[in-house]
CSV table of C-alpha atoms in Angstrom, one decimal:
chain,number,residue,atom,x,y,z
A,27,UNK,CA,21.8,17.3,2.4
A,28,UNK,CA,24.6,15.7,4.4
A,29,UNK,CA,27.6,14.4,2.5
A,30,UNK,CA,27.6,11.3,4.7
A,31,UNK,CA,24.0,10.5,3.9
A,32,UNK,CA,24.6,10.9,0.1
A,33,UNK,CA,27.7,8.6,0.4
A,34,UNK,CA,25.5,6.0,1.9
A,35,UNK,CA,22.9,6.3,-0.8
A,36,UNK,CA,25.6,6.2,-3.5
A,37,UNK,CA,27.0,3.0,-2.0
A,38,UNK,CA,23.6,1.4,-1.9
A,39,UNK,CA,22.7,2.3,-5.4
A,40,UNK,CA,26.0,1.5,-7.0
A,41,UNK,CA,26.1,-1.9,-5.4
A,42,UNK,CA,22.6,-2.5,-6.9
A,43,UNK,CA,23.5,-1.4,-10.4
A,44,UNK,CA,25.4,-3.0,-13.2
A,45,UNK,CA,26.0,0.2,-15.2
A,46,UNK,CA,29.0,1.7,-13.4
A,47,UNK,CA,32.2,-0.3,-14.1
A,48,UNK,CA,35.9,0.1,-13.8
A,49,UNK,CA,38.0,0.1,-17.0
A,50,UNK,CA,38.5,-3.7,-16.9
A,51,UNK,CA,34.7,-4.1,-16.7
A,52,UNK,CA,34.6,-5.1,-13.0
A,53,UNK,CA,31.8,-3.5,-11.1
A,54,UNK,CA,33.2,-1.2,-8.5
A,55,UNK,CA,30.8,-0.4,-5.6
A,56,UNK,CA,33.2,1.9,-3.9
A,57,UNK,CA,33.3,4.7,-6.5
A,58,UNK,CA,33.2,8.2,-5.0
A,59,UNK,CA,30.7,10.8,-5.9
A,60,UNK,CA,32.9,12.8,-8.3
A,61,UNK,CA,33.9,9.7,-10.2
A,62,UNK,CA,30.3,8.6,-10.4
A,63,UNK,CA,29.0,11.9,-11.7
A,64,UNK,CA,31.7,12.0,-14.4
A,65,UNK,CA,31.0,8.4,-15.6
A,66,UNK,CA,29.0,7.4,-18.6
A,67,UNK,CA,25.2,7.6,-18.1
A,68,UNK,CA,25.2,8.3,-14.3
A,69,UNK,CA,21.5,9.2,-14.5
A,70,UNK,CA,20.6,5.8,-15.9
A,71,UNK,CA,22.5,4.2,-13.0
A,72,UNK,CA,20.9,6.5,-10.5
A,73,UNK,CA,17.3,5.9,-11.7
A,74,UNK,CA,17.8,2.2,-11.8
A,75,UNK,CA,19.2,2.2,-8.3
A,76,UNK,CA,16.5,4.5,-7.0
A,77,UNK,CA,13.8,2.3,-8.4
A,78,UNK,CA,15.5,-0.7,-6.8
A,79,UNK,CA,15.4,1.0,-3.4
A,80,UNK,CA,11.8,2.1,-4.0
A,81,UNK,CA,10.8,-1.5,-4.5
A,82,UNK,CA,12.6,-2.7,-1.4
A,83,UNK,CA,11.3,0.1,0.8
A,84,UNK,CA,7.7,-0.3,-0.5
A,85,UNK,CA,7.8,-4.0,0.3
A,86,UNK,CA,8.7,-3.2,3.9
A,87,UNK,CA,5.8,-0.7,4.1
A,88,UNK,CA,3.3,-3.2,2.7
A,89,UNK,CA,4.5,-6.0,5.0
A,90,UNK,CA,4.1,-3.9,8.2
A,91,UNK,CA,1.0,-2.0,7.2
A,92,UNK,CA,-0.8,-5.3,6.4
A,93,UNK,CA,0.0,-6.5,9.9
A,94,UNK,CA,-1.2,-3.2,11.4
A,95,UNK,CA,-4.5,-3.6,9.6
A,96,UNK,CA,-7.4,-6.1,9.9
A,97,UNK,CA,-6.2,-7.7,6.7
A,98,UNK,CA,-3.5,-10.0,8.1
A,99,UNK,CA,-2.4,-11.5,11.4
A,100,UNK,CA,1.3,-12.3,11.9
A,101,UNK,CA,1.0,-16.0,12.9
A,102,UNK,CA,4.7,-16.6,13.0
A,103,UNK,CA,7.8,-15.4,14.8
A,104,UNK,CA,9.3,-13.2,12.1
A,105,UNK,CA,8.2,-9.6,11.3
A,106,UNK,CA,6.6,-7.3,13.9
A,107,UNK,CA,4.9,-8.9,16.8
A,108,UNK,CA,3.4,-5.7,18.1
A,109,UNK,CA,1.8,-3.9,15.1
A,110,UNK,CA,-1.0,-6.5,15.4
A,111,UNK,CA,-1.9,-5.3,18.9
A,112,UNK,CA,-1.7,-2.4,17.7
A,113,UNK,CA,1.2,-1.1,19.7
A,114,UNK,CA,3.1,1.7,17.9
A,115,UNK,CA,6.0,3.1,20.0
A,116,UNK,CA,8.3,5.9,18.9
A,117,UNK,CA,11.1,3.7,20.1
A,118,UNK,CA,10.1,0.7,17.8
A,119,UNK,CA,12.8,-0.1,15.3
A,120,UNK,CA,10.2,-0.7,12.6
A,121,UNK,CA,8.8,2.7,13.1
A,122,UNK,CA,12.3,4.1,12.7
A,123,UNK,CA,12.9,2.0,9.6
A,124,UNK,CA,9.8,3.1,7.8
A,125,UNK,CA,10.5,6.8,8.5
A,126,UNK,CA,14.1,6.4,7.2
A,127,UNK,CA,12.7,4.8,4.0
A,128,UNK,CA,10.6,7.8,3.3
A,129,UNK,CA,13.6,10.2,3.9
A,130,UNK,CA,15.9,8.1,1.8
A,131,UNK,CA,13.4,8.0,-1.2
A,132,UNK,CA,13.0,11.8,-1.0
A,133,UNK,CA,16.7,12.4,-0.8
A,134,UNK,CA,17.5,10.0,-3.6
A,135,UNK,CA,15.0,11.6,-5.9
A,136,UNK,CA,16.3,15.1,-5.1
A,137,UNK,CA,19.9,14.1,-5.6
A,138,UNK,CA,19.0,12.7,-9.0
A,139,UNK,CA,16.9,15.7,-10.0
A,140,UNK,CA,19.3,18.4,-8.8
A,141,UNK,CA,22.9,16.9,-8.9
A,142,UNK,CA,22.9,13.9,-11.3
A,143,UNK,CA,20.8,15.7,-13.9
A,144,UNK,CA,23.1,18.7,-13.9
A,145,UNK,CA,26.1,16.4,-14.5
A,146,UNK,CA,24.5,14.2,-17.2
A,147,UNK,CA,23.5,15.8,-20.4
A,148,UNK,CA,21.8,12.5,-21.5
A,149,UNK,CA,19.2,12.9,-18.8
A,150,UNK,CA,15.8,12.3,-20.3
A,151,UNK,CA,12.3,13.4,-19.6
A,152,UNK,CA,11.5,9.8,-18.6
A,153,UNK,CA,14.3,9.9,-16.0
A,154,UNK,CA,12.9,13.0,-14.4
A,155,UNK,CA,9.4,11.6,-14.5
A,156,UNK,CA,10.5,8.5,-12.6
A,157,UNK,CA,12.3,10.4,-9.9
A,158,UNK,CA,9.5,12.9,-9.5
A,159,UNK,CA,6.8,10.2,-9.0
A,160,UNK,CA,9.0,8.4,-6.5
A,161,UNK,CA,9.5,11.7,-4.6
A,162,UNK,CA,5.8,12.3,-4.7
A,163,UNK,CA,5.1,8.8,-3.4
A,164,UNK,CA,7.5,9.4,-0.5
A,165,UNK,CA,5.3,12.3,0.6
A,166,UNK,CA,2.1,10.2,0.1
A,167,UNK,CA,3.6,7.5,2.3
A,168,UNK,CA,4.3,10.1,5.0
A,169,UNK,CA,0.8,11.6,4.6
A,170,UNK,CA,-1.0,8.3,4.8
A,171,UNK,CA,0.9,6.6,7.7
A,172,UNK,CA,2.7,9.1,9.9
A,173,UNK,CA,1.4,11.9,12.1
A,174,UNK,CA,4.3,14.2,11.0
A,175,UNK,CA,7.8,13.9,9.5
A,176,UNK,CA,10.5,16.3,8.4
A,177,UNK,CA,10.5,17.2,4.7
A,178,UNK,CA,14.1,18.1,4.6
A,179,UNK,CA,17.3,17.1,6.5
A,180,UNK,CA,17.1,18.4,10.1
A,181,UNK,CA,13.9,20.3,9.3
A,182,UNK,CA,10.9,20.6,11.6
A,183,UNK,CA,8.3,17.8,11.6
A,184,UNK,CA,5.5,18.6,9.1
A,185,UNK,CA,2.0,17.3,9.7
A,186,UNK,CA,0.5,14.6,7.5
A,187,UNK,CA,-2.0,16.8,5.7
A,188,UNK,CA,0.9,19.1,4.6
A,189,UNK,CA,2.8,16.0,3.4
A,190,UNK,CA,-0.1,15.3,1.0
A,191,UNK,CA,0.1,18.9,-0.2
A,192,UNK,CA,3.8,18.5,-0.8
A,193,UNK,CA,3.0,15.4,-2.8
A,194,UNK,CA,0.6,17.3,-5.0
A,195,UNK,CA,3.2,20.0,-5.6
A,196,UNK,CA,5.6,17.4,-6.9
A,197,UNK,CA,2.9,15.7,-9.0
A,198,UNK,CA,2.3,19.1,-10.6
A,199,UNK,CA,5.9,19.0,-11.7
A,200,UNK,CA,5.6,15.4,-12.9
A,201,UNK,CA,2.4,15.7,-14.9
A,202,UNK,CA,3.9,17.7,-17.9
A,203,UNK,CA,6.6,15.0,-18.2
A,204,UNK,CA,4.1,12.1,-18.5
A,205,UNK,CA,4.5,10.8,-22.0
A,206,UNK,CA,1.8,8.2,-22.3
A,207,UNK,CA,-1.9,8.1,-21.4
A,208,UNK,CA,-1.1,5.5,-18.8
A,209,UNK,CA,1.5,7.7,-17.1
A,210,UNK,CA,-1.0,10.6,-17.1
A,211,UNK,CA,-3.6,8.4,-15.6
A,212,UNK,CA,-1.1,7.3,-13.0
A,213,UNK,CA,-0.2,10.8,-11.9
A,214,UNK,CA,-3.8,12.0,-11.8
A,215,UNK,CA,-4.7,8.9,-9.7
A,216,UNK,CA,-1.9,9.7,-7.2
A,217,UNK,CA,-3.2,13.3,-7.1
A,218,UNK,CA,-6.8,12.1,-6.5
A,219,UNK,CA,-5.5,9.8,-3.7
A,220,UNK,CA,-3.7,12.7,-1.9
A,221,UNK,CA,-6.6,15.1,-2.3
A,222,UNK,CA,-9.0,12.4,-1.0
A,223,UNK,CA,-7.0,11.8,2.1
A,224,UNK,CA,-7.1,15.5,3.1
A,225,UNK,CA,-10.8,15.7,2.3
A,226,UNK,CA,-10.6,18.0,-0.7
A,227,UNK,CA,-13.6,16.5,-2.5
A,228,UNK,CA,-13.7,18.8,-5.5
A,229,UNK,CA,-10.0,18.4,-6.3
A,230,UNK,CA,-10.0,14.7,-5.8
A,231,UNK,CA,-13.0,14.2,-8.0
A,232,UNK,CA,-11.4,16.4,-10.7
A,233,UNK,CA,-8.3,14.3,-10.8
A,234,UNK,CA,-10.1,11.0,-10.6
A,235,UNK,CA,-12.2,12.0,-13.7
A,236,UNK,CA,-9.1,13.2,-15.5
A,237,UNK,CA,-7.3,9.9,-14.7
A,238,UNK,CA,-10.3,7.9,-16.2
A,239,UNK,CA,-10.3,10.1,-19.2
A,240,UNK,CA,-6.8,8.9,-20.0
A,241,UNK,CA,-7.3,5.3,-19.1
A,242,UNK,CA,-10.2,3.3,-17.5
A,243,UNK,CA,-8.2,0.3,-16.7
A,244,UNK,CA,-4.6,1.3,-16.1
A,245,UNK,CA,-2.4,0.0,-13.3
A,246,UNK,CA,1.1,0.9,-12.2
A,247,UNK,CA,3.4,-1.6,-10.4
A,248,UNK,CA,6.7,-1.7,-8.7
A,249,UNK,CA,8.8,-4.6,-10.0
A,250,UNK,CA,11.2,-7.0,-8.2
A,251,UNK,CA,14.0,-9.0,-9.7
A,252,UNK,CA,15.3,-12.3,-8.2
A,253,UNK,CA,18.2,-12.5,-10.7
A,254,UNK,CA,19.7,-9.3,-9.3
A,255,UNK,CA,18.7,-9.8,-5.7
A,256,UNK,CA,15.8,-7.4,-5.6
A,257,UNK,CA,13.5,-9.6,-3.5
A,258,UNK,CA,10.1,-8.8,-2.1
A,259,UNK,CA,10.0,-9.4,1.7
A,260,UNK,CA,6.2,-9.2,1.8
A,261,UNK,CA,5.9,-11.9,-0.8
A,262,UNK,CA,7.9,-14.2,1.5
A,263,UNK,CA,5.6,-13.4,4.4
A,264,UNK,CA,2.4,-13.9,2.4
A,265,UNK,CA,3.4,-16.8,0.2
A,266,UNK,CA,4.7,-18.8,3.2
A,267,UNK,CA,2.7,-19.3,6.3
A,268,UNK,CA,3.8,-16.2,8.3
A,269,UNK,CA,0.7,-14.1,7.7
A,270,UNK,CA,-2.8,-15.4,7.8
A,271,UNK,CA,-5.7,-13.3,6.3
A,272,UNK,CA,-8.8,-12.4,8.1
A,273,UNK,CA,-11.1,-15.3,7.1
A,274,UNK,CA,-13.5,-13.2,5.1
A,275,UNK,CA,-10.5,-12.2,2.9
A,276,UNK,CA,-9.2,-15.7,2.5
A,277,UNK,CA,-10.3,-15.8,-1.2
A,278,UNK,CA,-7.8,-13.0,-2.0
A,279,UNK,CA,-4.7,-14.7,-0.5
A,280,UNK,CA,-2.0,-15.2,-1.6
A,281,UNK,CA,-1.8,-12.1,-3.9
A,282,UNK,CA,2.0,-12.6,-4.1
A,283,UNK,CA,2.2,-16.2,-5.2
A,284,UNK,CA,5.0,-18.1,-6.9
A,285,UNK,CA,4.5,-20.3,-10.0
A,286,UNK,CA,8.2,-21.1,-9.9
A,287,UNK,CA,10.9,-20.8,-7.3
A,288,UNK,CA,12.4,-17.6,-8.6
A,289,UNK,CA,9.2,-15.6,-9.4
A,290,UNK,CA,8.9,-12.2,-7.7
A,291,UNK,CA,5.4,-10.7,-8.0
A,292,UNK,CA,5.1,-6.9,-8.4
A,293,UNK,CA,3.2,-4.6,-6.0
A,294,UNK,CA,0.6,-2.3,-7.5
A,295,UNK,CA,0.8,1.3,-6.3
A,296,UNK,CA,-2.0,2.9,-8.4
A,297,UNK,CA,-4.8,1.6,-10.5
A,298,UNK,CA,-8.0,2.9,-12.2
A,299,UNK,CA,-10.2,1.2,-9.5
A,300,UNK,CA,-9.2,4.0,-7.0
A,301,UNK,CA,-10.8,6.6,-9.2
A,302,UNK,CA,-14.2,4.9,-9.3
A,303,UNK,CA,-14.0,4.4,-5.5
A,304,UNK,CA,-13.3,8.1,-5.0
A,305,UNK,CA,-16.2,9.1,-7.3
A,306,UNK,CA,-18.6,6.8,-5.5
A,307,UNK,CA,-17.6,8.1,-2.1
A,308,UNK,CA,-18.0,11.7,-3.4
A,309,UNK,CA,-21.5,11.0,-4.6
A,310,UNK,CA,-22.4,9.5,-1.2
A,311,UNK,CA,-21.1,12.7,0.5
A,312,UNK,CA,-23.9,14.5,-1.3
A,313,UNK,CA,-26.3,11.7,-0.7
A,314,UNK,CA,-26.6,10.8,-4.4
A,315,UNK,CA,-27.2,7.1,-3.9
A,316,UNK,CA,-28.2,6.3,-7.5
A,317,UNK,CA,-25.0,8.0,-8.9
A,318,UNK,CA,-22.8,6.2,-6.3
A,319,UNK,CA,-24.4,2.9,-7.4
A,320,UNK,CA,-23.6,3.7,-11.0
A,321,UNK,CA,-19.9,4.3,-10.1
A,322,UNK,CA,-19.8,1.1,-8.1
A,323,UNK,CA,-21.3,-0.8,-11.0
A,324,UNK,CA,-18.6,0.5,-13.4
A,325,UNK,CA,-16.0,-0.4,-10.7
A,326,UNK,CA,-17.3,-3.9,-10.4
A,327,UNK,CA,-17.2,-4.5,-14.1
A,328,UNK,CA,-13.5,-3.4,-14.1
A,329,UNK,CA,-12.6,-5.6,-11.2
A,330,UNK,CA,-14.3,-8.6,-12.8
A,331,UNK,CA,-12.2,-8.0,-16.0
A,332,UNK,CA,-8.9,-8.1,-14.1
A,333,UNK,CA,-6.7,-11.2,-14.6
A,334,UNK,CA,-6.9,-14.3,-12.3
A,335,UNK,CA,-4.0,-16.7,-11.9
A,336,UNK,CA,-5.2,-20.3,-12.0
A,337,UNK,CA,-3.4,-23.4,-11.0
A,338,UNK,CA,-1.7,-22.1,-7.9
A,339,UNK,CA,-0.4,-24.8,-5.7
A,340,UNK,CA,-0.9,-23.5,-2.1
A,341,UNK,CA,-1.3,-26.9,-0.5
A,342,UNK,CA,1.5,-26.4,2.0
A,343,UNK,CA,-0.6,-23.6,3.5
A,344,UNK,CA,-2.4,-25.3,6.3
A,345,UNK,CA,-3.8,-22.1,7.9
A,346,UNK,CA,-2.0,-23.2,11.1
A,347,UNK,CA,1.3,-25.1,10.7
A,348,UNK,CA,2.3,-24.6,14.3
A,349,UNK,CA,1.4,-20.9,14.4
A,350,UNK,CA,-0.2,-19.0,17.2
A,351,UNK,CA,-3.8,-19.8,16.3
A,352,UNK,CA,-5.7,-21.9,13.7
A,353,UNK,CA,-7.5,-20.3,10.7
A,354,UNK,CA,-10.3,-22.0,8.8
A,355,UNK,CA,-9.1,-24.0,5.8
A,356,UNK,CA,-12.4,-25.6,4.6
A,357,UNK,CA,-14.7,-24.0,1.9
A,358,UNK,CA,-17.8,-25.3,3.7
A,359,UNK,CA,-17.3,-22.6,6.4
A,360,UNK,CA,-19.6,-19.6,6.1
A,361,UNK,CA,-18.3,-16.3,7.4
A,362,UNK,CA,-20.0,-13.3,9.0
A,363,UNK,CA,-18.3,-9.9,9.2
A,364,UNK,CA,-19.5,-9.4,12.7
A,365,UNK,CA,-22.0,-11.2,15.1
A,366,UNK,CA,-24.7,-8.9,13.6
A,367,UNK,CA,-23.9,-9.6,9.9
A,368,UNK,CA,-25.3,-12.3,7.7
A,369,UNK,CA,-23.3,-15.5,7.0
A,370,UNK,CA,-21.7,-15.6,3.5
A,371,UNK,CA,-20.4,-18.6,1.6
A,372,UNK,CA,-17.6,-18.7,-0.9
A,373,UNK,CA,-15.1,-16.5,1.1
A,374,UNK,CA,-12.9,-19.4,2.1
A,375,UNK,CA,-11.4,-21.5,-0.7
A,376,UNK,CA,-10.1,-25.0,-0.8
A,377,UNK,CA,-6.4,-25.2,-1.0
A,378,UNK,CA,-6.1,-28.7,0.5
A,379,UNK,CA,-4.6,-31.5,-1.7
A,380,UNK,CA,-5.3,-32.1,-4.5
A,381,UNK,CA,-6.9,-28.7,-5.1
A,382,UNK,CA,-5.2,-25.9,-7.0
A,383,UNK,CA,-6.5,-22.4,-6.4
A,384,UNK,CA,-7.2,-19.3,-8.5
A,385,UNK,CA,-6.3,-15.8,-7.2
A,386,UNK,CA,-7.0,-12.3,-8.7
A,387,UNK,CA,-3.7,-10.4,-8.5
A,388,UNK,CA,-4.6,-6.9,-9.6
A,389,UNK,CA,-8.0,-6.5,-7.9
A,390,UNK,CA,-10.6,-8.8,-6.5
A,391,UNK,CA,-13.8,-8.4,-4.6
A,392,UNK,CA,-16.6,-10.5,-3.0
A,393,UNK,CA,-19.2,-7.8,-3.9
A,394,UNK,CA,-21.8,-8.7,-6.5
A,395,UNK,CA,-24.0,-6.6,-8.7
A,396,UNK,CA,-27.0,-7.7,-6.6
A,397,UNK,CA,-25.4,-6.3,-3.5
A,398,UNK,CA,-24.9,-3.0,-5.3
A,399,UNK,CA,-28.5,-2.9,-6.6
A,400,UNK,CA,-29.9,-3.5,-3.1
A,401,UNK,CA,-28.2,-0.4,-1.6
A,402,UNK,CA,-30.9,2.0,-0.5
A,403,UNK,CA,-29.3,4.4,2.0
A,404,UNK,CA,-26.1,6.3,2.6
A,405,UNK,CA,-24.6,4.2,5.4
A,406,UNK,CA,-25.0,0.8,3.7
A,407,UNK,CA,-23.5,2.2,0.5
A,408,UNK,CA,-20.6,3.8,2.3
A,409,UNK,CA,-19.9,0.6,4.1
A,410,UNK,CA,-19.9,-1.2,0.8
A,411,UNK,CA,-17.4,1.4,-0.6
A,412,UNK,CA,-15.0,0.7,2.3
A,413,UNK,CA,-15.4,-3.1,1.9
A,414,UNK,CA,-14.5,-2.7,-1.7
A,415,UNK,CA,-11.5,-0.5,-0.8
A,416,UNK,CA,-10.4,-3.1,1.6
A,417,UNK,CA,-10.7,-6.0,-0.9
A,418,UNK,CA,-9.4,-4.1,-3.9
A,419,UNK,CA,-6.3,-2.7,-2.1
A,420,UNK,CA,-5.8,-6.0,-0.1
A,421,UNK,CA,-2.1,-6.8,0.4
A,422,UNK,CA,-1.1,-3.4,-1.0
A,423,UNK,CA,-0.5,-1.7,2.4
A,424,UNK,CA,-3.4,0.7,2.2
A,425,UNK,CA,-5.8,-0.3,4.9
A,426,UNK,CA,-4.3,1.5,8.1
A,427,UNK,CA,-4.9,4.9,6.4
A,428,UNK,CA,-8.5,4.0,5.9
A,429,UNK,CA,-8.8,3.0,9.6
A,430,UNK,CA,-7.2,6.3,10.6
A,431,UNK,CA,-4.1,4.9,12.3
A,432,UNK,CA,-0.9,6.9,12.1
A,433,UNK,CA,2.6,6.2,13.3
A,434,UNK,CA,4.6,8.5,15.6
A,435,UNK,CA,7.7,10.4,14.9
A,436,UNK,CA,10.6,8.1,15.8
A,437,UNK,CA,12.8,8.7,18.8
A,438,UNK,CA,15.9,9.7,17.0
A,439,UNK,CA,14.1,12.2,14.8
A,440,UNK,CA,12.1,13.6,17.7
A,441,UNK,CA,15.3,14.4,19.5
A,442,UNK,CA,16.7,16.3,16.5
A,443,UNK,CA,13.8,18.6,15.5
A,444,UNK,CA,12.4,21.5,17.5
A,445,UNK,CA,8.8,20.3,17.5
A,446,UNK,CA,9.4,16.6,17.7
A,447,UNK,CA,7.9,16.1,21.2
A,448,UNK,CA,4.4,16.9,19.8
A,449,UNK,CA,4.3,13.7,17.7
A,450,UNK,CA,5.9,10.9,19.7
A,451,UNK,CA,2.6,9.3,20.5
A,452,UNK,CA,0.9,7.1,17.8
A,453,UNK,CA,-2.5,8.2,16.6
A,454,UNK,CA,-4.8,5.2,17.2
A,455,UNK,CA,-8.4,6.3,17.2
A,456,UNK,CA,-10.6,5.1,20.2
A,457,UNK,CA,-12.8,3.1,17.8
A,458,UNK,CA,-9.9,0.8,16.9
A,459,UNK,CA,-10.0,-2.3,19.0
A,460,UNK,CA,-7.0,-3.2,21.1
A,461,UNK,CA,-5.4,-6.5,22.2
A,462,UNK,CA,-5.4,-8.0,18.7
A,463,UNK,CA,-9.1,-7.1,18.3
A,464,UNK,CA,-8.7,-6.1,14.6
A,465,UNK,CA,-7.9,-9.7,13.8
A,466,UNK,CA,-10.2,-11.5,16.2
A,467,UNK,CA,-12.7,-14.1,15.2
A,468,UNK,CA,-14.3,-17.3,16.5
A,469,UNK,CA,-14.9,-20.6,14.8
A,470,UNK,CA,-17.9,-22.9,15.4
A,471,UNK,CA,-16.7,-26.3,14.3
A,472,UNK,CA,-20.1,-28.0,14.5
A,473,UNK,CA,-22.0,-25.3,12.6
A,474,UNK,CA,-19.1,-24.6,10.2
A,475,UNK,CA,-19.3,-20.9,10.8
A,476,UNK,CA,-16.7,-18.1,11.4
A,477,UNK,CA,-17.7,-14.9,13.1
A,478,UNK,CA,-15.4,-11.9,12.8
A,479,UNK,CA,-15.5,-9.9,16.1
A,480,UNK,CA,-15.4,-6.4,14.5
A,481,UNK,CA,-16.8,-5.3,11.1
A,482,UNK,CA,-14.4,-2.4,10.7
A,483,UNK,CA,-16.1,-1.2,7.6
A,484,UNK,CA,-19.2,-0.6,9.6
A,485,UNK,CA,-17.1,1.0,12.4
A,486,UNK,CA,-15.7,3.4,9.8
A,487,UNK,CA,-19.2,4.4,8.8
A,488,UNK,CA,-20.3,4.7,12.4
A,489,UNK,CA,-17.4,7.1,13.0
A,490,UNK,CA,-17.5,8.8,9.5
A,491,UNK,CA,-17.6,12.3,11.0
A,492,UNK,CA,-14.4,11.7,13.0
A,493,UNK,CA,-11.4,13.5,11.5
A,494,UNK,CA,-9.5,10.3,11.1
A,495,UNK,CA,-11.7,8.4,8.5
A,496,UNK,CA,-14.1,8.9,5.6
A,497,UNK,CA,-12.5,12.2,4.4
A,498,UNK,CA,-15.5,13.4,2.4
A,499,UNK,CA,-18.0,13.1,5.2
């Protein structure tokens, strides 16, 4: 670990913490490393600062991954204007930024676990647990979204599947430190997620079941804090009119709302729903339709039990407001997921004055019990699983991984590592439409219908045996 890099991290964390003070109680953001390590409770400061950086970095990931997916279109001038294409160049500053976020989280966790813990006798099991799950999550982000990244300073680029295995090794360390059933369910869910992505069905199912044995309704969130300047950038993008959802997802937006001017909504990074989805997908891989339907029924019951915020005033959201294209803003519109799909009502909600809206903010879905009961074959059931994944993980930055899209190694890193040239091209599967096709739709004003150009959940099923998607197939 380079001293310069640690100095930068120290500066960032200390400026975001209120625990390290000078003798006259004035916060001093310029304390050097030795002074910091010999201060009172340095681990408490380090964990707080690392959690702050985790929140800020995660917000950046969610913002950019939502644009990259078919969930949102950037209808404004701020944020990336090329991820929607999708155009993912190794010279893109956002690609570099996301890669640096992953490295910073890993290094912050390691520094806390190896250096700060050695200097602070008051380090607790909870402190170590927090740093370990943040480190594991940095590997999960790398495994979900990049082709390959270094796992240590100046090290060779390690491919995405090995990043997931690194995540599981760290989760093995974290699990004995989990002190509550919710924490145990959280770790097992992250483990199930990592194993699912690399296609290890047996391991993923084992951890999904273990997670549910500890809690059938847990969720784990990353918090923001407007009082101390820890602000969610993705909330600004979604709550304002930058990002517009694909019309069939309109009923889920805005997941990050504001009931007052200072509210900062948390981002969910793990929840029990994922385990039911994994179990259902695993059953389908063995063509166990009835068992998969049973898991989806339990999942639907959980989603329907999740809280819904009522009384949200989203009346300034005109679904256009001078943006690049108009989006439907009238509940009388019916929506079809592709030209070959049936029209559905109730997907677009009325946010025009004087209407207030209600939004589920942990999980929501348009799937009904009757839709589950009608499933009679593998492909229709797998498509429904991926529809529910899309809706349940909406605005959580998860969708590009399900679509099989991976970012390249950035230019700076590629020039530093011996195998960097192998990974400078993005991984965009041939079935992913170009030229903004992921977000494309047409509106028939006279018929009050909206037609999505590509039903990407069906595209996933049609390409289920490709290496990029549907890991259990």
